[in-house]
XYZ file of C-alpha atoms in Angstrom:
448
model
C 14.036 -13.530 37.845
C 12.403 -16.416 35.952
C 9.554 -16.552 38.489
C 8.464 -13.030 37.500
C 7.556 -14.095 33.979
C 5.134 -16.672 32.601
C 5.978 -19.796 30.616
C 4.408 -18.133 27.569
C 6.876 -15.239 27.956
C 9.904 -17.546 28.001
C 8.540 -19.709 25.181
C 8.002 -16.620 23.006
C 11.543 -15.415 23.699
C 13.062 -18.838 22.993
C 11.138 -18.963 19.712
C 12.425 -15.459 18.896
C 15.992 -16.643 19.519
C 15.572 -19.511 17.041
C 13.858 -17.312 14.441
C 16.589 -14.660 14.617
C 19.297 -17.315 14.259
C 17.547 -18.555 11.128
C 16.934 -15.088 9.670
C 20.438 -13.684 10.130
C 22.131 -16.883 8.960
C 20.240 -16.511 5.665
C 20.096 -12.714 5.372
C 23.843 -12.159 5.816
C 24.438 -14.000 2.499
C 21.088 -13.436 0.757
C 22.586 -11.335 -2.060
C 25.341 -13.929 -2.566
C 22.701 -16.673 -2.714
C 20.687 -14.707 -5.276
C 23.720 -13.834 -7.428
C 26.209 -16.698 -7.038
C 23.691 -19.521 -6.707
C 20.662 -18.415 -8.714
C 22.467 -16.227 -11.233
C 20.713 -12.888 -10.654
C 22.662 -9.743 -11.495
C 23.817 -7.424 -8.701
C 20.982 -5.003 -9.456
C 18.350 -7.772 -9.550
C 19.683 -9.268 -6.314
C 19.638 -5.897 -4.529
C 16.080 -5.156 -5.692
C 14.791 -8.564 -4.583
C 16.548 -8.465 -1.197
C 15.562 -4.809 -0.622
C 11.883 -5.502 -1.307
C 12.100 -8.591 0.918
C 13.577 -6.580 3.806
C 11.142 -3.692 3.333
C 8.103 -5.975 3.180
C 9.241 -7.759 6.315
C 8.876 -4.478 8.208
C 5.820 -3.108 6.372
C 3.509 -6.104 6.844
C 3.654 -6.456 10.679
C 1.013 -3.819 11.292
C -1.453 -5.875 9.222
C -0.357 -9.309 10.439
C -0.298 -7.908 13.978
C -3.908 -6.785 13.682
C -4.837 -10.236 12.333
C -2.950 -11.885 15.212
C -4.965 -9.870 17.732
C -8.098 -11.327 16.127
C -7.181 -15.032 15.881
C -4.928 -15.253 18.953
C -1.174 -15.339 19.395
C -0.754 -19.104 19.728
C -2.470 -19.772 16.387
C -0.567 -16.886 14.810
C 2.796 -18.215 16.008
C 1.939 -21.648 14.627
C 1.068 -20.099 11.253
C 4.227 -17.962 11.320
C 6.691 -20.755 12.031
C 4.957 -23.144 9.636
C 5.334 -20.538 6.865
C 8.955 -19.826 7.809
C 9.936 -23.501 7.882
C 8.219 -24.076 4.526
C 9.718 -20.952 2.959
C 13.294 -21.726 4.018
C 12.831 -25.320 2.877
C 11.797 -24.025 -0.554
C 14.881 -21.776 -0.657
C 16.988 -24.866 0.037
C 15.205 -27.181 -2.401
C 14.929 -24.935 -5.468
C 18.608 -25.042 -6.536
C 18.724 -28.784 -5.845
C 15.569 -29.470 -7.896
C 17.065 -27.507 -10.788
C 20.541 -28.978 -10.286
C 20.798 -30.282 -13.841
C 21.016 -26.712 -15.125
C 23.591 -25.486 -12.630
C 25.830 -28.393 -11.655
C 29.155 -28.890 -13.410
C 31.462 -31.884 -12.883
C 35.123 -31.128 -12.113
C 36.875 -34.484 -11.737
C 35.235 -36.153 -8.766
C 33.794 -32.898 -7.428
C 30.426 -31.455 -8.471
C 30.274 -27.657 -8.346
C 27.122 -25.542 -8.488
C 27.629 -22.664 -10.939
C 24.226 -21.008 -10.741
C 21.094 -20.910 -12.855
C 22.089 -18.043 -15.104
C 20.245 -19.372 -18.124
C 17.136 -20.630 -16.326
C 13.947 -18.581 -16.008
C 12.840 -21.051 -13.352
C 15.088 -19.226 -10.901
C 12.243 -16.703 -10.521
C 10.438 -19.362 -8.486
C 12.582 -18.014 -5.662
C 10.330 -14.947 -5.423
C 7.188 -16.757 -4.165
C 9.418 -18.716 -1.759
C 10.794 -15.449 -0.360
C 7.258 -14.056 -0.075
C 6.339 -17.061 2.103
C 9.321 -16.282 4.377
C 8.432 -12.580 4.384
C 4.819 -13.163 5.478
C 5.861 -15.646 8.164
C 8.540 -13.279 9.457
C 6.124 -10.333 9.535
C 3.918 -12.260 11.990
C 6.917 -12.797 14.264
C 7.831 -9.096 14.194
C 4.520 -8.127 15.771
C 3.547 -11.163 17.856
C 6.679 -11.772 19.921
C 7.069 -8.138 20.978
C 3.307 -7.962 21.665
C 3.546 -11.167 23.731
C 6.118 -9.453 25.931
C 3.603 -6.647 26.486
C 0.807 -9.062 27.377
C 2.912 -11.284 29.636
C 4.390 -8.439 31.730
C 3.093 -5.752 34.065
C 4.259 -2.140 34.326
C 6.936 -3.034 36.915
C 8.476 -5.809 34.792
C 7.886 -4.528 31.261
C 11.159 -2.620 30.719
C 13.153 -5.606 31.986
C 11.012 -7.926 29.852
C 11.841 -5.980 26.701
C 15.550 -5.965 27.556
C 15.411 -9.788 27.823
C 13.568 -9.905 24.489
C 16.143 -7.671 22.820
C 18.992 -9.710 24.291
C 17.464 -12.839 22.707
C 17.230 -11.035 19.362
C 20.925 -10.200 19.445
C 22.082 -13.601 20.673
C 20.232 -15.036 17.674
C 21.805 -12.432 15.396
C 25.327 -13.209 16.636
C 24.989 -16.992 16.382
C 23.232 -16.879 13.010
C 25.887 -14.694 11.403
C 28.663 -16.817 12.933
C 27.476 -20.041 11.282
C 28.007 -19.165 7.636
C 31.819 -18.702 7.595
C 32.573 -22.178 9.043
C 30.077 -23.653 6.564
C 31.820 -21.876 3.677
C 35.174 -23.239 4.860
C 33.841 -26.806 4.783
C 31.527 -26.900 1.742
C 32.358 -23.737 -0.206
C 29.642 -21.762 -1.984
C 27.162 -24.597 -1.476
C 26.851 -23.077 2.016
C 24.625 -20.386 0.471
C 22.150 -23.174 -0.375
C 22.417 -25.378 2.707
C 22.154 -22.499 5.185
C 18.471 -22.421 4.249
C 18.028 -26.003 5.475
C 19.644 -24.962 8.766
C 17.099 -22.108 9.010
C 14.163 -24.404 8.203
C 15.173 -26.826 10.974
C 15.398 -23.992 13.498
C 11.930 -22.712 12.578
C 10.475 -26.229 12.777
C 11.970 -26.514 16.289
C 10.354 -23.188 17.216
C 6.990 -24.458 15.904
C 7.250 -27.556 18.127
C 8.122 -25.363 21.141
C 5.038 -23.201 20.548
C 2.812 -26.266 20.175
C 4.062 -27.772 23.440
C 4.676 -24.806 25.711
C 2.941 -21.594 24.549
C -0.323 -21.352 26.495
C -1.241 -17.815 27.504
C -4.110 -16.706 29.730
C -4.086 -13.247 28.118
C -6.551 -13.436 25.236
C -8.042 -9.927 25.063
C -9.052 -8.986 21.533
C -9.467 -12.525 20.194
C -12.590 -13.054 18.107
C -12.886 -9.450 16.950
C -14.875 -8.790 13.810
C -13.219 -7.648 10.582
C -14.866 -4.268 11.080
C -13.212 -3.905 14.495
C -9.832 -4.869 13.025
C -10.177 -2.263 10.262
C -11.255 0.348 12.811
C -8.089 -0.376 14.828
C -5.927 0.008 11.730
C -7.516 3.364 10.884
C -7.037 4.558 14.460
C -3.344 3.738 14.617
C -2.666 5.156 11.136
C -4.173 8.488 12.179
C -2.237 8.715 15.446
C -0.092 11.708 14.546
C 1.979 11.571 17.740
C 3.154 8.011 17.098
C 3.743 8.701 13.396
C 6.048 11.617 14.248
C 7.999 9.451 16.706
C 8.389 6.770 14.022
C 9.754 9.336 11.562
C 12.239 10.647 14.131
C 13.532 7.189 15.122
C 13.820 6.338 11.406
C 16.915 8.567 11.457
C 18.548 6.265 14.010
C 17.768 3.170 11.967
C 19.009 4.799 8.748
C 22.438 5.047 10.378
C 22.146 1.557 11.868
C 21.232 0.064 8.462
C 24.694 1.007 7.213
C 26.018 -2.016 9.072
C 24.694 -3.955 6.060
C 24.305 -1.278 3.358
C 27.643 0.585 3.467
C 30.065 -1.046 5.911
C 30.909 -4.285 3.995
C 31.874 -2.530 0.750
C 33.508 0.379 2.603
C 35.896 -1.787 4.658
C 36.734 -4.159 1.796
C 37.489 -1.296 -0.608
C 39.535 0.717 1.892
C 41.046 -1.935 4.198
C 41.531 -4.622 1.537
C 40.011 -7.932 0.503
C 41.226 -9.580 3.709
C 38.790 -7.493 5.773
C 36.091 -9.564 7.475
C 32.883 -7.474 7.464
C 30.855 -10.388 8.827
C 32.909 -10.501 12.016
C 32.960 -6.714 12.224
C 29.148 -6.669 12.017
C 28.963 -9.209 14.842
C 30.443 -6.643 17.236
C 26.970 -5.065 17.325
C 24.951 -8.002 18.709
C 27.821 -8.998 21.011
C 27.847 -5.590 22.726
C 24.042 -5.507 22.909
C 23.916 -8.929 24.588
C 26.541 -7.876 27.141
C 25.125 -4.424 27.896
C 21.363 -4.246 27.264
C 20.334 -5.468 30.722
C 22.824 -3.158 32.435
C 21.628 -0.143 30.448
C 17.965 -0.988 31.081
C 18.634 -1.316 34.812
C 20.549 1.981 34.821
C 17.682 3.781 33.036
C 14.872 1.930 34.853
C 13.713 4.967 36.855
C 13.725 7.234 33.827
C 11.008 7.598 31.211
C 11.205 5.645 27.965
C 11.636 8.829 25.896
C 14.551 9.915 28.136
C 16.372 6.650 27.471
C 15.642 6.859 23.722
C 16.979 10.429 23.607
C 20.230 9.427 25.334
C 20.781 6.738 22.715
C 19.971 9.073 19.845
C 22.893 11.340 20.745
C 25.306 8.388 20.611
C 24.428 7.740 16.957
C 26.015 10.851 15.343
C 29.081 10.287 17.555
C 29.359 6.714 16.258
C 29.290 7.914 12.634
C 32.050 10.462 13.345
C 34.204 7.726 14.887
C 33.693 5.564 11.782
C 34.730 8.500 9.596
C 37.984 8.970 11.523
C 39.461 5.674 10.277
C 40.325 7.259 6.944
C 42.329 9.985 8.703
C 44.986 7.643 10.176
C 48.096 6.345 8.426
C 49.636 3.042 9.445
C 48.229 0.300 11.624
C 46.340 0.875 14.854
C 46.712 -1.834 17.508
C 48.073 -4.115 14.786
C 45.025 -3.669 12.512
C 44.068 -1.418 9.626
C 42.749 1.903 11.029
C 39.550 1.574 8.967
C 38.799 -1.702 10.759
C 39.673 -0.392 14.234
C 37.590 2.774 13.996
C 34.712 0.908 12.345
C 34.620 -1.490 15.296
C 34.763 1.454 17.736
C 31.864 3.145 15.937
C 29.822 -0.060 15.932
C 30.367 -0.398 19.697
C 28.822 3.065 20.140
C 25.932 2.140 17.825
C 25.289 -0.998 19.844
C 25.217 1.015 23.070
C 22.745 3.381 21.398
C 20.560 0.378 20.576
C 20.617 -0.657 24.242
C 19.208 2.740 25.201
C 16.714 2.963 22.331
C 15.224 -0.293 21.111
C 13.841 -1.987 24.276
C 12.364 1.276 25.570
C 10.945 2.165 22.141
C 9.014 -1.117 22.107
C 7.960 -0.533 25.701
C 6.692 2.951 24.773
C 4.538 1.596 21.940
C 3.206 -1.205 24.124
C 2.041 1.369 26.668
C 0.095 3.228 23.965
C -1.752 0.055 22.885
C -5.298 -0.553 24.134
C -5.955 -4.026 25.562
C -6.395 -6.501 22.724
C -4.522 -4.352 20.175
C -0.918 -4.968 21.259
C -0.118 -6.876 18.065
C -1.379 -4.017 15.903
C 0.574 -1.339 17.783
C 3.801 -3.327 18.083
C 3.533 -4.198 14.391
C 3.014 -0.508 13.622
C 6.180 0.319 15.598
C 8.271 -1.474 12.926
C 7.297 1.109 10.298
C 10.541 2.943 11.139
C 12.555 -0.080 9.984
C 10.601 -0.202 6.714
C 11.329 3.475 6.034
C 14.982 3.176 7.041
C 15.448 0.111 4.804
C 14.225 2.024 1.764
C 15.907 5.359 2.572
C 19.070 3.994 4.189
C 19.961 1.519 1.448
C 19.065 4.038 -1.265
C 21.235 6.792 0.222
C 24.065 4.304 0.780
C 24.217 3.487 -2.929
C 24.382 7.157 -3.879
C 27.091 7.995 -1.322
C 29.221 4.941 -2.105
C 29.180 5.664 -5.844
C 30.156 9.293 -5.189
C 32.739 8.986 -2.384
C 33.915 5.353 -2.409
C 33.249 3.880 -5.882
C 33.966 0.339 -7.029
C 37.717 0.023 -7.791
C 36.878 -2.151 -10.829
C 35.519 0.955 -12.566
C 38.977 2.613 -12.668
C 41.918 2.011 -14.960
C 44.526 2.232 -12.200
C 44.882 2.078 -8.428
C 46.056 5.687 -8.422
C 42.900 6.861 -10.204
C 40.725 5.047 -7.676
C 42.684 6.448 -4.712
C 42.089 9.966 -6.031
C 38.361 9.277 -6.491
C 37.980 7.817 -2.978
C 40.149 10.320 -1.089
C 37.071 11.633 0.723
C 35.410 8.270 1.342
C 34.950 9.157 5.034
C 32.528 11.936 4.019
C 29.897 9.185 3.774
C 29.792 9.009 7.559
C 29.495 12.791 7.889
C 26.171 12.542 6.058
C 24.947 9.908 8.469
C 26.268 11.853 11.462
C 24.159 14.817 10.291
C 21.076 12.606 9.946
C 21.633 11.225 13.441
C 22.077 14.688 14.969
C 18.931 16.077 13.315
C 16.977 13.084 14.628
C 18.339 13.522 18.159
C 17.452 17.232 18.238
C 14.009 16.484 16.791
C 13.387 13.993 19.597
C 14.148 16.631 22.246
C 11.563 18.922 20.650
C 9.096 16.025 20.453
C 9.616 15.093 24.121
C 9.058 18.649 25.310
C 5.957 19.022 23.153
C 4.359 15.772 24.376
C 5.226 16.615 28.010
C 3.539 20.005 27.602
C 0.464 18.374 26.047
C 0.180 15.937 28.968
C 0.495 18.696 31.553
């Protein structure tokens, strides 16, 4: 299998693995870092992290177009240099300002946050550096897969890419809990150093091993870049597909937006949402190649449609946890059914994500792969804004914070229909799946 792909392909995928490890190690505790370490309120932390996540998916279409112009090797060097510097800044800031947040307890020094320091807002430019660096990666790596494969190997190439993404996700999210056990809440600071080292290693790998012979589009004028941006923004067919697949990602975003609070409030403080979330990348790593091979002879839209119908089913399975009484398989039913639903979501990802990227790569003219693959991430930008926003509304209505109630009984009455949250997301998933069938038939008719 390795002989089918170039060294640039494998270097890009190895760099993606390291970048995803760094990103998920930091992102899984980013709100805790902002609140517990830097002293931001819950609302401030959610706004900062939401804008960070949204920008990470909005910028790739612009950084992708720029990457097409200057070349992917230079762009990867810029990206990993920015990421290493940004994560290093996230690590250094609390330590530089330690005099305002460190308190001595006997022989132990504990960091209590920078609640009284306006200098904590220096974190925002540091996060912008990470956001810009990460936006390059979003477009370049997936575009590199397009450039380094041919039509016969492209679907398999994207399944390898997506497997690397999820291996990185699993490892990154698995690091933080052992760190917390050893060094406590200081782990929220030092995880950024871990991420910086990983990105520096990726930069070295690119410098030594990434040499591609595919350089179409390099040296384009600014006018040509702007023309490409206008062309992709006015491609109604791709815009409609992005809007439809946004429904899938709105449901998938609940792994971070709704699930942690939902399981802790209903299953108890001993619930481990971090490990529950890791079921997703684990299943993807184990199944994505098998699913891609199974669907290899079918069109990309056929595979995407199959996955879309798994999404509403996954939300209904998650909802069913609140309908059981007593343990299931020795665990709280909320936990068991949440894991079962996440397994279905992960299988849906195996059908959807690699083929979605393949589909966009096939629409891209030579030399504009970065632009088109960057544009494909617009669905994640929209789902970040809409999915997190809807999650807040539904949680406050169906599964509110227990601290807001005078008694446990009052909270139980208010959260009796907590599982209705997942009915909303099941409806969104079903509408998206049906819309994709209509879209597929319309585009097939247009082609004929």
